[in-house]
Coordinates of C-alpha atoms and ligand atoms in Angstrom, one line a residue:
M13 CA 21.1 -8.5 -193.2
K14 CA 20.6 -6.2 -190.1
N15 CA 19.2 -9.0 -187.9
V16 CA 22.3 -9.8 -185.9
E17 CA 22.9 -6.1 -185.1
I18 CA 19.3 -5.5 -184.0
A19 CA 19.3 -8.7 -181.9
R20 CA 22.5 -7.7 -180.2
I21 CA 21.2 -4.2 -179.4
F22 CA 17.9 -5.7 -178.0
N23 CA 19.9 -8.2 -175.9
E24 CA 22.1 -5.4 -174.6
I25 CA 19.1 -3.2 -173.7
A26 CA 17.7 -6.1 -171.8
E27 CA 20.9 -6.5 -169.9
F28 CA 21.2 -2.9 -169.1
L29 CA 17.6 -2.9 -167.8
E30 CA 18.4 -5.9 -165.7
I31 CA 21.2 -4.0 -164.0
L32 CA 18.9 -1.1 -163.5
N33 CA 16.4 -3.4 -161.9
E34 CA 13.7 -2.5 -164.3
N35 CA 10.3 -4.1 -164.9
P36 CA 11.0 -7.9 -165.6
F37 CA 8.2 -8.0 -168.3
R38 CA 10.0 -5.3 -170.2
I39 CA 13.3 -7.1 -169.9
R40 CA 11.8 -10.4 -171.1
A41 CA 10.1 -8.6 -174.0
Y42 CA 13.5 -7.4 -175.3
K43 CA 15.1 -10.8 -174.9
K44 CA 12.3 -12.6 -176.6
A45 CA 12.3 -10.1 -179.5
A46 CA 16.1 -10.6 -179.9
K47 CA 15.7 -14.3 -180.1
S48 CA 13.0 -14.1 -182.7
I49 CA 14.9 -11.7 -184.8
E50 CA 18.0 -13.9 -184.6
S51 CA 16.1 -16.9 -186.0
L52 CA 14.6 -15.0 -189.0
S53 CA 15.6 -16.2 -192.4
S54 CA 15.1 -12.9 -194.2
S55 CA 16.6 -9.6 -193.3
V56 CA 14.2 -7.3 -191.4
D57 CA 15.0 -4.5 -193.8
E58 CA 13.4 -6.6 -196.5
L59 CA 10.2 -7.1 -194.5
S60 CA 7.1 -5.0 -194.6
E61 CA 5.7 -3.5 -191.4
E62 CA 2.9 -6.0 -191.3
D63 CA 5.4 -8.8 -191.5
I64 CA 7.6 -7.4 -188.8
I65 CA 4.6 -7.1 -186.4
K66 CA 3.9 -10.8 -187.0
I67 CA 7.3 -11.8 -185.6
P68 CA 6.8 -13.5 -182.2
G69 CA 7.5 -10.9 -179.5
I70 CA 7.4 -7.8 -181.6
G71 CA 4.7 -5.3 -180.7
K72 CA 4.2 -1.7 -181.7
D73 CA 6.9 -0.3 -179.3
L74 CA 9.6 -2.7 -180.6
L75 CA 8.5 -2.2 -184.2
G76 CA 9.3 1.5 -183.6
K77 CA 12.8 0.6 -182.3
I78 CA 13.5 -1.6 -185.3
K79 CA 12.4 1.3 -187.7
E80 CA 14.5 3.7 -185.7
Y81 CA 17.6 1.4 -186.2
L82 CA 16.9 0.9 -189.9
S83 CA 16.7 4.7 -190.5
T84 CA 19.4 5.9 -188.1
G85 CA 21.7 2.9 -187.5
K86 CA 21.1 3.4 -183.7
V87 CA 18.5 3.0 -181.0
A88 CA 18.2 6.1 -178.8
L89 CA 17.3 4.0 -175.7
H90 CA 20.4 1.9 -176.2
E91 CA 22.6 5.0 -176.5
E92 CA 21.1 6.5 -173.3
L93 CA 21.7 3.3 -171.3
K94 CA 25.3 3.2 -172.5
E95 CA 25.7 6.7 -171.0
K96 CA 24.3 5.5 -167.7
I97 CA 26.3 2.3 -167.2
P98 CA 29.7 1.5 -168.8
Y99 CA 29.4 -1.1 -171.5
G100 CA 31.8 -3.5 -169.8
V101 CA 29.5 -3.9 -166.8
I102 CA 27.0 -5.9 -168.9
T103 CA 29.8 -8.1 -170.2
L104 CA 30.4 -9.2 -166.6
M105 CA 27.0 -10.9 -166.9
D106 CA 28.4 -13.2 -169.6
I107 CA 30.2 -15.0 -166.8
P108 CA 28.2 -18.0 -165.5
G109 CA 27.1 -17.3 -162.0
I110 CA 27.2 -13.5 -162.3
G111 CA 23.8 -12.0 -162.5
P112 CA 22.7 -8.3 -162.8
K113 CA 22.8 -7.7 -159.0
T114 CA 26.4 -8.9 -158.6
A115 CA 27.5 -7.0 -161.7
K116 CA 26.0 -3.8 -160.4
F117 CA 27.4 -4.3 -157.0
L118 CA 30.9 -5.0 -158.3
Y119 CA 30.7 -1.9 -160.4
E120 CA 29.4 0.4 -157.7
T121 CA 31.7 -0.8 -154.9
L122 CA 35.0 -1.6 -156.7
N123 CA 34.4 0.2 -160.0
I124 CA 34.8 -3.1 -161.9
K125 CA 34.0 -2.4 -165.5
S126 CA 35.3 -5.5 -167.4
I127 CA 36.3 -9.1 -167.0
Q128 CA 39.9 -8.1 -166.8
D129 CA 39.1 -5.7 -163.9
L130 CA 37.3 -8.5 -162.2
E131 CA 40.3 -10.9 -162.6
K132 CA 42.6 -8.3 -161.2
A133 CA 40.4 -7.6 -158.2
L134 CA 40.3 -11.3 -157.5
D135 CA 44.1 -11.6 -157.7
E136 CA 44.5 -8.6 -155.4
G137 CA 42.1 -10.0 -152.9
K138 CA 39.8 -7.1 -153.1
L139 CA 36.7 -9.2 -153.0
K140 CA 37.5 -10.6 -149.7
G141 CA 35.3 -9.3 -146.9
L142 CA 32.7 -7.8 -149.2
P143 CA 29.2 -8.7 -148.0
G144 CA 28.2 -12.0 -149.6
F145 CA 31.6 -12.8 -151.0
G146 CA 32.9 -15.8 -149.1
A147 CA 35.7 -18.1 -150.3
K148 CA 33.2 -20.3 -152.0
T149 CA 31.7 -17.4 -154.0
E150 CA 35.2 -16.3 -155.1
E151 CA 36.0 -19.8 -156.3
N152 CA 32.7 -20.0 -158.2
I153 CA 33.5 -16.7 -159.9
R154 CA 37.0 -17.9 -160.9
K155 CA 35.4 -21.1 -162.3
G156 CA 32.8 -19.0 -164.1
I157 CA 35.6 -16.9 -165.7
A158 CA 37.4 -20.1 -166.8
S159 CA 34.3 -21.5 -168.4
F160 CA 33.5 -18.2 -170.1
K161 CA 37.0 -18.2 -171.6
R162 CA 36.5 -21.8 -172.8
G163 CA 33.1 -20.7 -174.3
I164 CA 34.9 -18.0 -176.3
E165 CA 37.2 -20.7 -177.7
R166 CA 34.3 -22.6 -179.3
K167 CA 30.9 -21.3 -180.1
P168 CA 27.8 -23.0 -181.3
L169 CA 27.5 -23.0 -185.1
F170 CA 24.1 -21.2 -185.0
K171 CA 25.5 -18.3 -183.1
V172 CA 28.3 -17.8 -185.6
L173 CA 26.9 -18.7 -189.0
P174 CA 24.3 -15.9 -189.4
I175 CA 27.0 -13.3 -188.5
A176 CA 29.4 -14.9 -191.0
N177 CA 26.7 -14.8 -193.7
E178 CA 25.9 -11.2 -192.9
I179 CA 29.6 -10.2 -193.3
L180 CA 29.9 -12.3 -196.5
S181 CA 26.9 -10.5 -198.0
L182 CA 28.4 -7.1 -197.1
M183 CA 31.7 -8.1 -198.5
K184 CA 30.1 -9.2 -201.8
Q185 CA 29.0 -5.6 -202.3
N186 CA 32.6 -4.5 -202.7
K187 CA 33.5 -4.2 -206.4
Y188 CA 37.2 -5.1 -205.9
I189 CA 36.3 -8.6 -204.8
L190 CA 36.5 -11.3 -207.5
K191 CA 35.7 -14.4 -205.5
I192 CA 34.8 -14.9 -201.8
E193 CA 33.9 -17.8 -199.6
I194 CA 33.6 -18.8 -195.9
A195 CA 36.2 -21.5 -195.1
G196 CA 37.1 -23.3 -191.9
S197 CA 34.9 -25.5 -189.7
L198 CA 32.0 -23.2 -190.4
R199 CA 32.0 -24.3 -194.1
R200 CA 32.1 -27.9 -192.9
W201 CA 29.1 -27.1 -190.6
K202 CA 30.8 -28.4 -187.5
D203 CA 28.4 -28.0 -184.6
T204 CA 30.8 -25.7 -182.7
V205 CA 33.3 -23.4 -184.3
K206 CA 36.3 -21.4 -183.1
D207 CA 36.4 -18.5 -185.4
I208 CA 35.3 -17.2 -188.8
D209 CA 37.7 -17.7 -191.8
I210 CA 37.0 -15.9 -195.0
I211 CA 39.0 -16.3 -198.2
C212 CA 38.8 -13.9 -201.1
A213 CA 40.5 -13.0 -204.3
A214 CA 40.6 -9.3 -205.2
S215 CA 41.6 -7.0 -207.9
E216 CA 42.9 -4.5 -205.3
N217 CA 43.9 -6.0 -202.0
E218 CA 44.2 -2.8 -200.1
K219 CA 40.8 -1.5 -201.0
V220 CA 39.2 -4.8 -199.8
I221 CA 41.1 -4.8 -196.5
E222 CA 40.2 -1.1 -195.8
Y223 CA 36.5 -1.9 -196.5
F224 CA 36.6 -5.0 -194.3
I225 CA 38.0 -3.3 -191.2
K226 CA 35.4 -0.6 -191.4
L227 CA 32.5 -3.1 -191.3
P228 CA 30.1 -2.3 -188.5
H229 CA 30.6 -5.7 -186.9
I230 CA 34.3 -5.2 -186.2
K231 CA 35.2 -4.3 -182.7
E232 CA 39.0 -4.4 -182.8
V233 CA 41.6 -5.1 -185.5
V234 CA 44.3 -7.4 -184.0
A235 CA 46.7 -7.7 -186.9
K236 CA 46.7 -6.2 -190.3
G237 CA 49.0 -7.1 -193.2
E238 CA 48.9 -6.9 -197.0
T239 CA 47.1 -10.2 -197.4
K240 CA 45.6 -11.0 -194.0
V241 CA 43.6 -9.2 -191.4
S242 CA 42.7 -10.7 -188.0
A243 CA 39.9 -8.9 -186.0
I244 CA 37.5 -9.4 -183.1
L245 CA 33.8 -9.0 -183.7
K246 CA 31.5 -7.2 -181.4
E247 CA 30.1 -10.7 -180.5
S248 CA 33.6 -11.6 -179.2
I249 CA 34.3 -13.9 -182.2
Q250 CA 37.7 -13.9 -184.0
I251 CA 37.5 -13.4 -187.7
D252 CA 40.4 -13.8 -190.2
L253 CA 40.2 -12.5 -193.8
R254 CA 42.8 -13.7 -196.3
V255 CA 43.2 -12.1 -199.6
V256 CA 44.8 -14.4 -202.2
E257 CA 45.7 -14.3 -205.9
E258 CA 42.9 -15.6 -208.1
K259 CA 44.9 -18.5 -209.4
S260 CA 45.4 -19.7 -205.8
F261 CA 41.8 -19.2 -204.6
G262 CA 40.8 -22.9 -204.8
A263 CA 44.0 -24.1 -203.1
A264 CA 43.6 -21.5 -200.3
L265 CA 39.9 -22.3 -199.9
A266 CA 40.7 -26.1 -199.6
Y267 CA 43.6 -25.4 -197.3
F268 CA 41.7 -23.2 -194.9
T269 CA 38.5 -25.3 -195.0
G270 CA 40.3 -28.3 -193.6
S271 CA 40.0 -30.4 -191.7
K272 CA 43.6 -30.7 -191.0
E273 CA 43.3 -34.5 -191.0
H274 CA 41.6 -34.5 -194.4
N275 CA 44.2 -32.2 -195.9
I276 CA 47.1 -34.4 -194.7
R277 CA 45.5 -37.3 -196.6
V278 CA 45.2 -35.2 -199.7
R279 CA 48.8 -34.0 -199.5
E280 CA 49.9 -37.7 -199.2
L281 CA 48.2 -38.5 -202.4
A282 CA 49.8 -35.6 -204.1
K283 CA 53.2 -36.7 -202.8
Q284 CA 52.7 -40.1 -204.4
R285 CA 52.3 -38.3 -207.7
G286 CA 55.4 -36.1 -207.3
L287 CA 53.2 -33.1 -206.4
K288 CA 53.1 -30.7 -203.6
I289 CA 49.9 -28.9 -202.3
N290 CA 49.8 -25.9 -200.1
E291 CA 47.6 -22.8 -199.7
Y292 CA 49.1 -21.2 -202.9
G293 CA 48.4 -24.1 -205.3
V294 CA 49.5 -27.5 -206.6
F295 CA 53.2 -27.6 -207.6
R296 CA 55.4 -30.2 -209.3
E297 CA 57.9 -31.2 -206.7
S298 CA 60.9 -31.5 -209.1
D299 CA 60.9 -28.0 -210.4
E300 CA 58.2 -26.1 -208.4
K301 CA 56.2 -25.6 -211.5
F302 CA 52.6 -24.3 -210.7
I303 CA 50.1 -27.0 -211.9
G304 CA 46.8 -25.5 -210.7
G305 CA 44.8 -24.2 -207.8
S306 CA 42.2 -21.7 -209.0
S307 CA 39.3 -23.9 -208.0
E308 CA 38.9 -26.7 -205.5
E309 CA 37.9 -29.1 -208.3
E310 CA 41.3 -28.5 -209.8
V311 CA 43.1 -29.3 -206.6
Y312 CA 41.2 -32.6 -206.1
Q313 CA 41.5 -33.5 -209.8
V314 CA 45.3 -33.4 -209.9
V315 CA 45.5 -36.0 -207.1
G316 CA 42.9 -38.2 -208.9
L317 CA 39.9 -37.4 -206.7
P318 CA 36.4 -36.0 -207.4
W319 CA 35.5 -32.9 -205.5
I320 CA 34.6 -33.8 -202.0
P321 CA 31.8 -31.8 -200.2
P322 CA 33.2 -29.8 -197.2
E323 CA 30.8 -31.6 -194.8
L324 CA 32.6 -34.9 -195.5
R325 CA 36.2 -33.6 -195.1
E326 CA 36.9 -35.2 -191.7
D327 CA 39.1 -38.2 -192.7
R328 CA 36.3 -40.5 -191.8
G329 CA 36.6 -42.7 -194.9
E330 CA 35.8 -40.1 -197.5
I331 CA 39.3 -40.3 -199.2
E332 CA 39.0 -44.1 -199.5
A333 CA 35.4 -43.7 -200.8
A334 CA 36.4 -41.0 -203.3
L335 CA 39.3 -43.1 -204.6
K336 CA 36.8 -45.9 -205.4
N337 CA 34.4 -43.3 -206.8
A338 CA 31.9 -44.3 -204.1
L339 CA 31.2 -41.1 -202.2
P340 CA 27.7 -41.1 -200.8
K341 CA 25.1 -39.0 -202.6
I342 CA 24.5 -36.9 -199.5
I343 CA 21.1 -35.3 -199.1
S344 CA 20.4 -31.7 -199.7
L345 CA 17.8 -29.3 -198.3
E346 CA 15.6 -29.8 -201.4
D347 CA 15.2 -33.5 -200.5
I348 CA 13.3 -32.8 -197.4
K349 CA 9.6 -33.3 -198.1
G350 CA 8.1 -32.5 -194.7
D351 CA 8.7 -31.7 -191.1
L352 CA 7.5 -34.3 -188.5
H353 CA 8.1 -32.5 -185.2
I354 CA 6.3 -29.2 -184.9
H355 CA 4.7 -27.6 -181.8
S356 CA 1.6 -25.3 -182.3
N357 CA -0.1 -23.1 -179.8
Y358 CA -2.0 -26.1 -178.5
S359 CA 1.0 -26.7 -176.3
D360 CA 4.0 -24.3 -176.0
G361 CA 4.3 -23.3 -179.6
F362 CA 3.6 -19.7 -180.8
N363 CA 1.6 -20.2 -184.0
S364 CA -1.8 -21.8 -184.8
I365 CA -1.9 -25.0 -186.8
E366 CA -3.4 -23.1 -189.8
E367 CA -0.4 -20.7 -189.7
I368 CA 2.0 -23.7 -189.6
V369 CA 0.2 -25.3 -192.6
A370 CA 0.5 -22.1 -194.6
A371 CA 4.2 -21.8 -193.8
A372 CA 4.8 -25.5 -194.7
L373 CA 3.0 -24.9 -198.0
K374 CA 5.3 -22.0 -198.7
R375 CA 8.2 -24.4 -198.3
N376 CA 6.6 -26.9 -200.7
Y377 CA 6.3 -29.5 -198.0
K378 CA 4.1 -32.5 -198.9
Y379 CA 3.3 -33.3 -195.2
I380 CA 3.8 -32.1 -191.7
A381 CA 3.2 -33.6 -188.2
I382 CA 1.9 -31.5 -185.4
T383 CA 3.5 -33.0 -182.3
E384 CA 2.5 -31.3 -179.0
H385 CA 4.0 -32.2 -175.7
S386 CA 2.0 -34.7 -173.6
K387 CA 0.4 -33.7 -170.3
G388 CA 2.9 -34.7 -167.6
L389 CA 5.9 -33.4 -165.8
G390 CA 5.6 -29.7 -166.1
V391 CA 6.4 -29.6 -169.8
A392 CA 4.7 -26.4 -170.9
K393 CA 1.0 -26.8 -171.6
G394 CA 1.2 -30.5 -172.4
L395 CA -2.0 -32.0 -173.9
T396 CA -4.5 -34.0 -172.0
E397 CA -6.6 -36.7 -173.8
D398 CA -9.5 -34.1 -174.1
R399 CA -7.3 -31.5 -175.7
I400 CA -5.9 -34.2 -178.1
F401 CA -9.5 -34.9 -179.2
E402 CA -10.2 -31.2 -179.7
Q403 CA -7.1 -30.8 -181.8
K404 CA -8.1 -33.8 -183.9
K405 CA -11.3 -32.0 -184.9
E406 CA -9.4 -28.9 -185.9
I407 CA -6.9 -30.9 -187.9
E408 CA -9.8 -32.7 -189.7
R409 CA -11.2 -29.3 -190.6
L410 CA -7.9 -28.1 -191.9
R411 CA -7.4 -31.2 -194.0
K412 CA -10.5 -30.4 -195.9
R413 CA -9.4 -26.8 -196.4
Y414 CA -5.8 -27.7 -197.5
P415 CA -6.0 -31.0 -199.5
Q416 CA -2.6 -30.2 -201.1
I417 CA -0.7 -31.2 -197.9
V418 CA -1.0 -34.1 -195.5
I419 CA -1.4 -33.0 -191.9
L420 CA -0.6 -35.7 -189.4
Q421 CA -1.7 -35.4 -185.9
G422 CA 1.2 -36.6 -183.8
I423 CA 2.4 -36.2 -180.2
E424 CA 5.7 -35.8 -178.4
V425 CA 5.1 -38.1 -175.5
N426 CA 7.3 -38.0 -172.4
I427 CA 9.3 -41.0 -171.6
L428 CA 8.9 -41.3 -167.8
Q429 CA 11.6 -42.3 -165.5
D430 CA 10.8 -46.1 -165.7
G431 CA 10.5 -46.0 -169.5
S432 CA 6.7 -46.0 -169.5
L433 CA 4.9 -43.2 -171.5
D434 CA 2.7 -40.5 -170.0
L435 CA -0.2 -41.3 -172.4
K436 CA -2.1 -44.6 -172.5
D437 CA -1.6 -46.9 -175.5
D438 CA -5.3 -46.4 -176.3
T439 CA -4.7 -42.7 -176.9
L440 CA -1.4 -43.2 -178.7
K441 CA -2.9 -45.7 -181.2
E442 CA -5.4 -43.0 -182.3
L443 CA -2.6 -40.7 -183.3
D444 CA -0.8 -40.7 -186.7
L445 CA 2.7 -40.3 -185.4
V446 CA 4.3 -40.8 -182.0
I447 CA 7.6 -39.3 -181.0
A448 CA 8.8 -40.3 -177.6
S449 CA 11.3 -38.1 -175.8
V450 CA 13.1 -37.8 -172.5
H451 CA 12.3 -34.4 -170.8
S452 CA 13.1 -35.2 -167.2
A453 CA 15.3 -37.1 -164.8
F454 CA 18.4 -36.5 -167.0
K455 CA 20.8 -37.6 -164.2
Q456 CA 20.0 -41.3 -164.3
E457 CA 22.8 -43.9 -164.5
E458 CA 23.7 -45.0 -168.0
K459 CA 22.2 -48.5 -167.6
E460 CA 18.9 -47.1 -166.3
M461 CA 18.6 -44.4 -169.0
T462 CA 19.4 -46.9 -171.8
K463 CA 16.8 -49.3 -170.5
R464 CA 14.3 -46.5 -170.2
V465 CA 14.7 -45.4 -173.8
I466 CA 14.7 -48.9 -175.2
K467 CA 11.5 -49.6 -173.3
A468 CA 10.0 -46.7 -175.2
I469 CA 11.3 -48.1 -178.5
M470 CA 9.6 -51.4 -177.7
N471 CA 6.2 -49.7 -177.3
P472 CA 4.3 -50.7 -180.5
Y473 CA 2.8 -47.2 -181.0
V474 CA 6.1 -45.3 -180.8
H475 CA 7.6 -44.4 -184.2
I476 CA 10.4 -42.0 -183.4
I477 CA 12.8 -41.3 -180.5
G478 CA 13.1 -37.5 -180.3
H479 CA 16.5 -35.8 -179.6
P480 CA 18.0 -39.1 -178.4
T481 CA 20.9 -37.9 -176.3
G482 CA 19.4 -34.7 -174.8
R483 CA 22.4 -32.5 -175.2
L484 CA 22.2 -28.8 -175.5
I485 CA 25.3 -27.5 -177.1
G486 CA 27.4 -25.4 -174.7
E487 CA 24.7 -25.7 -172.0
R488 CA 24.0 -29.4 -171.2
E489 CA 26.1 -32.5 -171.8
P490 CA 24.2 -35.5 -173.3
Y491 CA 22.7 -37.7 -170.7
K492 CA 24.5 -40.9 -170.0
I493 CA 23.2 -43.4 -172.5
D494 CA 24.6 -46.4 -174.4
I495 CA 23.8 -45.1 -177.9
D496 CA 25.0 -48.3 -179.6
E497 CA 22.3 -50.2 -177.6
V498 CA 19.7 -47.7 -178.6
I499 CA 20.6 -47.9 -182.2
K500 CA 20.5 -51.7 -182.0
A501 CA 17.0 -51.6 -180.5
A502 CA 15.8 -49.1 -183.1
S503 CA 17.1 -51.6 -185.7
D504 CA 15.5 -54.6 -184.1
Y505 CA 12.1 -52.9 -183.7
G506 CA 12.1 -50.9 -186.9
K507 CA 11.9 -47.5 -185.2
F508 CA 13.3 -44.2 -186.4
L509 CA 15.9 -42.0 -184.6
E510 CA 15.6 -38.3 -184.8
I511 CA 18.1 -35.7 -185.9
N512 CA 16.6 -32.8 -184.1
S513 CA 17.5 -29.6 -186.0
Y514 CA 16.9 -27.2 -183.1
P515 CA 20.3 -25.5 -183.3
L516 CA 21.1 -25.9 -179.7
R517 CA 20.4 -29.6 -180.0
M518 CA 21.6 -31.0 -183.4
D519 CA 20.9 -34.4 -181.8
L520 CA 21.7 -37.1 -182.8
N521 CA 25.0 -35.7 -183.8
D522 CA 26.9 -36.5 -187.0
I523 CA 28.9 -39.4 -185.5
N524 CA 25.9 -41.2 -183.9
A525 CA 23.7 -40.6 -187.0
K526 CA 26.4 -42.2 -189.2
K527 CA 26.5 -45.2 -186.8
A528 CA 22.7 -45.5 -187.1
K529 CA 23.0 -45.5 -190.9
E530 CA 25.6 -48.2 -190.8
K531 CA 23.2 -50.4 -188.7
G532 CA 20.5 -49.9 -191.2
V533 CA 18.4 -47.6 -189.0
K534 CA 16.5 -44.8 -190.7
L535 CA 16.6 -41.3 -189.4
V536 CA 14.2 -38.4 -189.5
V537 CA 15.3 -34.8 -189.8
N538 CA 12.9 -32.6 -187.8
T539 CA 13.0 -29.0 -186.6
D540 CA 11.1 -29.2 -183.3
A541 CA 9.9 -25.7 -184.3
H542 CA 8.0 -23.8 -181.7
S543 CA 7.2 -21.0 -184.2
I544 CA 6.9 -20.9 -188.0
T545 CA 10.2 -18.9 -188.3
Q546 CA 11.9 -21.9 -186.7
L547 CA 11.0 -24.1 -189.6
D548 CA 14.1 -22.6 -191.1
Y549 CA 16.2 -24.5 -188.6
I550 CA 15.9 -27.5 -190.9
V551 CA 19.3 -26.5 -192.5
Y552 CA 21.0 -27.4 -189.2
G553 CA 19.6 -30.9 -189.2
V554 CA 20.3 -31.3 -192.9
S555 CA 24.0 -30.3 -192.2
V556 CA 24.2 -33.1 -189.5
A557 CA 22.7 -35.5 -192.0
K558 CA 25.3 -34.5 -194.6
R559 CA 28.1 -34.9 -192.1
A560 CA 26.7 -38.3 -191.2
W561 CA 26.9 -39.4 -194.9
L562 CA 23.1 -39.8 -195.1
E563 CA 21.4 -40.4 -198.4
T564 CA 17.7 -39.9 -199.2
H565 CA 16.8 -43.5 -198.5
N566 CA 18.2 -43.2 -195.0
I567 CA 15.8 -40.5 -194.1
L568 CA 12.1 -40.9 -193.4
N569 CA 11.0 -37.4 -194.4
T570 CA 12.6 -37.5 -197.9
F571 CA 10.0 -40.1 -199.0
E572 CA 6.8 -39.3 -200.9
V573 CA 3.5 -39.4 -198.9
E574 CA 2.5 -42.9 -199.8
E575 CA 5.9 -44.4 -198.8
L576 CA 5.9 -42.4 -195.7
M577 CA 2.5 -43.8 -194.7
K578 CA 3.8 -47.3 -195.3
L579 CA 6.9 -46.7 -193.3
I580 CA 4.9 -45.4 -190.3
R581 CA 2.4 -48.3 -190.9
K582 CA -0.6 -46.1 -191.4
I583 CA -1.6 -47.8 -194.7
Ligands
ZN607 ZN1 11.4 -32.5 -176.9
ZN608 ZN1 9.6 -31.0 -179.3

């Protein structure tokens, strides 16, 4: 998997070009390409040239750069730019509020080449009196640095998971490794994570540790012992590798997967049985005899529990359920039978409907819904009534050509400030599936926002409320809304709430989705894909569903076509 490296290089090229005040189109091209490559599910080195050129944002020039990286491990342009401008100058742009102009200015006037340099300059009062640097600007920079540091503490899952998987697959190539797994909150699929934890058992510890610290992702080794290495990755993420004995592998994996609260409960159960559990194994308390620990199943079994999926290990009732042998049969990716929130190039999506159909067939989906934005409020290329009619004709043509999949014509209609929708009921009733979403006026008071969304729920033609809280992880807080009231309304009116899998959203989150389940509301796990590569985002929504204890009957798009059509009242 070379994707993460290539995406990082393209992003850095864009940032260098920004500082050099280069052509904005060129800068945007690199950023767009980086984003596309990040979201690919297969490694670029496994793709043919024709496939690479089909990736959104990759033209001939960037294809050349990708080939260059695959054959040399470098991109010459990137190397040239690093010669021109110190690398640290682009890291200044990671601070909210510092753009390319400011970064360049700070470098040229005060020789500031890193965030530490900048903090020092602030403390020494060197920014005072510089043109455009009033007290207010200084304060904003300080705030920016603080928020940057907080951001380093927890990162969105989707930024970290692909990197961790890349490292895991490289580690698996080392012949001295017997067993290896990702642990920590990453294994529990928490929506933000602090660091990467990897546990492995090896035949020769030293060989594995030497191999690990030479991986291309590692920027700096912080601490290195015989069984543990801590390092910082180029993406500023901390990574810890622990090498344990094979007989302790399961115990260590459970210990470092957590959560802490879950582990405390398991240890209590052990204590009641005269046992002690730690990262080395399960021991008899009386004489320290080793009882087990090579697998997680062994650890749970000795305390009288079935194995508990990592997504449930939060001490939210899973121990009680496991003791009664009543753990939920949480869904898996294979249970998803279709995607009911996809944008095509009729609105702001990248691919044609036919390309989406082909991609859905590849995933063995039984149905999809094409759900463009509606016309209003500056949402990109929203559909007017006329365009909806045109699209209907195209979908009818495709239905004849692809009878093996059901293609629903849907819409993602805007919920306006007062809770009305920006398409008429007469139009909505012609469509197969209506998602209603808030895309504007996020700053309303809680009461108003709650009323607004509930009014949309009450519209007889609305089926689903899309991304119900509007949060963007690390970028935008959820809007103020009484989610319990929304859940109640969804239950009263028999409507569905979305778990939007778009990795920045993961909305509803696990806690709210679990609440919805408990109130008998069905959810729907959608990707909100704007290109066919983004159909892969479904794993993020499925992870939320797992963490919310959802079973197949709780999720609309796990049903067969006929039941689906009944549930959306189309037959
Ligand atoms: Zn939306
Ligand atoms: Zn959407």
